[in-house]
Coordinates of C-alpha atoms in Angstrom, one line a residue:
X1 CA 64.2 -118.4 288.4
X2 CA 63.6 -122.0 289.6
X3 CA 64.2 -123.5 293.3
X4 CA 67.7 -124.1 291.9
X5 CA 68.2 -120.7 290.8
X6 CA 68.7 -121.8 287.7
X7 CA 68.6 -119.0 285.0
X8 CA 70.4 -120.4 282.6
X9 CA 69.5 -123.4 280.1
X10 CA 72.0 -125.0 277.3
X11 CA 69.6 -127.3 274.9
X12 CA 72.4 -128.9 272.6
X13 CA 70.3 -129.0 269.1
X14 CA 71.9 -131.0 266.7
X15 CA 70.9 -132.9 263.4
X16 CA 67.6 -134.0 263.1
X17 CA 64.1 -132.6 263.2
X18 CA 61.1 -131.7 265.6
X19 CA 60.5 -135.1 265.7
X20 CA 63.4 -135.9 267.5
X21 CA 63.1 -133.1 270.4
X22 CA 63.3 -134.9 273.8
X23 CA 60.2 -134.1 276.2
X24 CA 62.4 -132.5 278.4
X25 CA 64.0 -129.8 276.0
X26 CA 60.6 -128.9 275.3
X27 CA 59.8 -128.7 278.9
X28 CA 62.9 -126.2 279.2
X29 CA 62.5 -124.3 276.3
X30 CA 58.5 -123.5 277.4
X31 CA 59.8 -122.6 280.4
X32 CA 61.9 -120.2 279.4
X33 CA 61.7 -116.1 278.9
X34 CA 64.3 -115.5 276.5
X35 CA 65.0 -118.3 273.6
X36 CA 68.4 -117.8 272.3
X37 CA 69.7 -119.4 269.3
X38 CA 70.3 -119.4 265.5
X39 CA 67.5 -119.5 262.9
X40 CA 67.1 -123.3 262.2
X41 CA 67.4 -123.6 265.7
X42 CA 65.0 -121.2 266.9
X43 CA 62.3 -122.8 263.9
X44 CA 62.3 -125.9 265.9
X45 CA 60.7 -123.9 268.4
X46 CA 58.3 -121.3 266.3
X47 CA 54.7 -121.9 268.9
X48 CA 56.6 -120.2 271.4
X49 CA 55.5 -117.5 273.4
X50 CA 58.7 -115.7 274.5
X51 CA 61.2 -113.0 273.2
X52 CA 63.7 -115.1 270.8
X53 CA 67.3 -113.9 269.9
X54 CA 69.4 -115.2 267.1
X55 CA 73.2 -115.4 267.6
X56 CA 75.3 -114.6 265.4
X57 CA 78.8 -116.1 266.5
X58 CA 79.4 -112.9 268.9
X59 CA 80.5 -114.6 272.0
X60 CA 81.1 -111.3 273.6
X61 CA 77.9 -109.8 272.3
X62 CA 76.3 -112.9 273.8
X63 CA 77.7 -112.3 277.0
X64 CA 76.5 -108.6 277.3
X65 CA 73.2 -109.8 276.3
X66 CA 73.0 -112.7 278.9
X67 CA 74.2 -109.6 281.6
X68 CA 71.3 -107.8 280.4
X69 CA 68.7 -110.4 280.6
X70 CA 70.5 -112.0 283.9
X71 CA 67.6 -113.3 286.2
X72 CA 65.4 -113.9 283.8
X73 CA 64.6 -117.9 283.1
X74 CA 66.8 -117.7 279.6
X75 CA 67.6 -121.1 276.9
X76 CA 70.3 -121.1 274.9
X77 CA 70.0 -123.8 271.8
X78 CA 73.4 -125.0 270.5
X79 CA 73.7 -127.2 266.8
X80 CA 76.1 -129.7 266.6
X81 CA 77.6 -131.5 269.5
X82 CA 81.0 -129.9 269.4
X83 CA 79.8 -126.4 269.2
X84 CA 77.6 -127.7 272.4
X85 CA 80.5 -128.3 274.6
X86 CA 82.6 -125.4 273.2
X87 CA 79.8 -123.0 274.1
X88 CA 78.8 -124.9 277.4
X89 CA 82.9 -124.5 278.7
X90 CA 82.8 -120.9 278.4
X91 CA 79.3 -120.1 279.9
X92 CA 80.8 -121.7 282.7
X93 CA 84.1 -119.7 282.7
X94 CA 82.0 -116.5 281.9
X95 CA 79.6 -117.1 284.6
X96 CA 81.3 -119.3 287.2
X97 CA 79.0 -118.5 289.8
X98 CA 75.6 -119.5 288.1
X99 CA 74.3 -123.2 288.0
X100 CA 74.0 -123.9 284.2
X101 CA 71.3 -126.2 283.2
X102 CA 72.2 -128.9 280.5
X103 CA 69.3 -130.2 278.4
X104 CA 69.7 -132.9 275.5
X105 CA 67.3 -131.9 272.7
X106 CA 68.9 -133.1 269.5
X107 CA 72.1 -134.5 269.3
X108 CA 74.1 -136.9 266.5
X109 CA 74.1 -139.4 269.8
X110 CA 70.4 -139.2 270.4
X111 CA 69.9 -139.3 266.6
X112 CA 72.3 -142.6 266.7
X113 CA 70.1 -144.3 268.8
X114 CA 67.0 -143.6 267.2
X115 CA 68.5 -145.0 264.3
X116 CA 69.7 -148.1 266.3
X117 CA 65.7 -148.6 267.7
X118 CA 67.0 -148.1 271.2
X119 CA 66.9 -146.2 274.2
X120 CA 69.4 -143.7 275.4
X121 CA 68.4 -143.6 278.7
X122 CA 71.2 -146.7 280.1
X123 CA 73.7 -145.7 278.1
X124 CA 77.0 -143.7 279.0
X125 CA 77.9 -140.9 276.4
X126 CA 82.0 -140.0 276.4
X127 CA 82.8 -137.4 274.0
X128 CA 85.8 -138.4 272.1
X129 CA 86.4 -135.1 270.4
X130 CA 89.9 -133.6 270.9
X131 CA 90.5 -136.3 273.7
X132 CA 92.6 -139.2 274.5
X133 CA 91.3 -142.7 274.1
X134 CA 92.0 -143.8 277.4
X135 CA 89.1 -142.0 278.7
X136 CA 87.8 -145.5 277.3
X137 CA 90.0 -147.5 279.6
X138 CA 87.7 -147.5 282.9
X139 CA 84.6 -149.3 280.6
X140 CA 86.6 -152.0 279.0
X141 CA 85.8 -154.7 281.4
X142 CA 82.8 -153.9 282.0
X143 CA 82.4 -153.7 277.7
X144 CA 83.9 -157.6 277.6
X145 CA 81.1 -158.7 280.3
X146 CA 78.7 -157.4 278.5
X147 CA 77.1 -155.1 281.6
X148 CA 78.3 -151.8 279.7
X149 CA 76.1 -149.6 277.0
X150 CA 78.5 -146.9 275.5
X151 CA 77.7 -143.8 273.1
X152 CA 81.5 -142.9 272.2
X153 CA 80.9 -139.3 269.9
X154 CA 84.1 -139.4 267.1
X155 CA 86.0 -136.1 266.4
X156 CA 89.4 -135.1 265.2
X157 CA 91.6 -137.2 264.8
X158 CA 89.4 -140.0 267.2
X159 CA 87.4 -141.3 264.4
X160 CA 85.1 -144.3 264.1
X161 CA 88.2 -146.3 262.4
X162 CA 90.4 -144.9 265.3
X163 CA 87.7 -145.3 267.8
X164 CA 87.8 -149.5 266.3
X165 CA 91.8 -149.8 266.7
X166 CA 91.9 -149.1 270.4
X167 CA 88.9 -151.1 271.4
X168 CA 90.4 -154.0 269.3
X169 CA 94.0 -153.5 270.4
X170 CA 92.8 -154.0 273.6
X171 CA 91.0 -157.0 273.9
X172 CA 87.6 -156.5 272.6
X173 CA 88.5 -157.4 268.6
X174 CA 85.3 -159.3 268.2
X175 CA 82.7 -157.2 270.5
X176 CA 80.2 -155.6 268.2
X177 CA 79.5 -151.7 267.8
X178 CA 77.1 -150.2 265.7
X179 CA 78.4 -146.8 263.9
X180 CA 76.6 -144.4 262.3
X181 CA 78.4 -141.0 260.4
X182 CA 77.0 -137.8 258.7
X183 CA 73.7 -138.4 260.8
X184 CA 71.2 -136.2 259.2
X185 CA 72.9 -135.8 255.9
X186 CA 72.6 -136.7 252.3
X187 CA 75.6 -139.0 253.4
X188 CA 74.8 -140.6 256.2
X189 CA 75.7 -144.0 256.9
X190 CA 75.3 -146.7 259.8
X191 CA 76.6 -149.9 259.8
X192 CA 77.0 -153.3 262.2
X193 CA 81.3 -153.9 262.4
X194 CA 83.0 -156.1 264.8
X195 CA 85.6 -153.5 266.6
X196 CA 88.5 -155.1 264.3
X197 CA 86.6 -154.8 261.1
X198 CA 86.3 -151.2 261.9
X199 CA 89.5 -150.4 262.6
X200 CA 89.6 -151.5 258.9
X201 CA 87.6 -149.5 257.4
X202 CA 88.4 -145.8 255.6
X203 CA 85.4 -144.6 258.4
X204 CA 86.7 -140.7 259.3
X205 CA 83.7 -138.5 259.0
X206 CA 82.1 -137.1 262.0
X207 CA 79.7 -139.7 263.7
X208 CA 78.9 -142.3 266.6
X209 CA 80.3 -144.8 268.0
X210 CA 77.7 -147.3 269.8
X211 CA 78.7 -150.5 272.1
X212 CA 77.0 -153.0 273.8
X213 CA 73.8 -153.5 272.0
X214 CA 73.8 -156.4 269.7
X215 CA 72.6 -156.5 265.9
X216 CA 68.7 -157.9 265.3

């Protein structure tokens, strides 16, 4: 274990490739003993020198396995962003005692922004998935002054279209968001919309919401 006492390492995985691994989930994932994950997962990871485990779904049969190997510096890669907080919300009701490490590997937000050319590193990520819009509320002034970078991750019934309506209906009609959907699919798509024209548009897949960046 680390200085923290930190056994425990979540690396959310999502579309994408190697190519889009962060430093720092690389960093974890060396670091750790055990590598637990499924099989495209644990490919992304295939030099390593440590004991991997696939998961199968079992949530309890994870959990006896984490008991077993408890103490021992351990990773756990997650694919698709809302499997990652799913997962992440009951490691910490399993194991409310442990300090649970949170990596970003690959994510449909980190593979947004390397579609969009930019940076992730300023930007505020709000997972929109299953939630109420009004977690968008505290941003919106800072959004219309132009001093706010948001990631806003679509889900449910808070799609890109829906995502579009609210920022429109309240006051930010003509800011400019880039979306992207399917990220890493046959049928992905990513687009430059003013927040009204998106509230327009028949956008409901999974995908990302982007705001304040502008277009080249």
């Amino acid at each position: 274990m680390g200085a923290e006492g930190r056994w425990l390492t979540v690396i959310g995985v999502g579309p994408g490739n190697q190519e889009y691994l962060t430093p720092a989930a690389r960093r974890a994932a060396a670091a750790a003993e055990v590598l637990i994950g499924g099989p495209r997962a644990l490919s992304l990871f295939q030099d390593l020198e440590c004991e991997k485990r696939v998961i199968t779904g079992d949530l309890e049969g994870l959990r006896s396995f984490l008991l077993q190997i408890r103490g021992r510096p351990a990773a756990i890669l997650v694919s698709g962003d809302p499997g990652f907080y799913s997962l992440l919300s009951w490691l910490k009701r399993q194991f409310p005692g442990e300090k649970i490490n949170v990596i970003p590997g690959i994510s449909s937000v980190q593979l947004a922004f390397a579609r969009l050319m930019q940076g992730w590193e300023d930007a505020t990520f709000l997972s929109c998935h299953g939630r109420s819009l009004e977690i968008l509320e505290p941003y919106l002034p800072r959004l219309a002054a132009g001093k706010a970078r948001l990631a806003m991750l679509t889900g449910g019934a808070n799609t890109p279209a829906a995502i579009g309506k609210y920022l429109a209906d309240h006051g930010l009609a003509r800011i400019k968001l880039w979306v992207g959907t399917d990220l890493g699919s046959d049928q992905e798509q990513t687009i430059w919309l003013t927040a009204a024209e998106l509230a327009r548009q028949p956008l409901t897949r999974p995908g990302v919401v982007i705001a304040g960046y502008e277009p080249d």
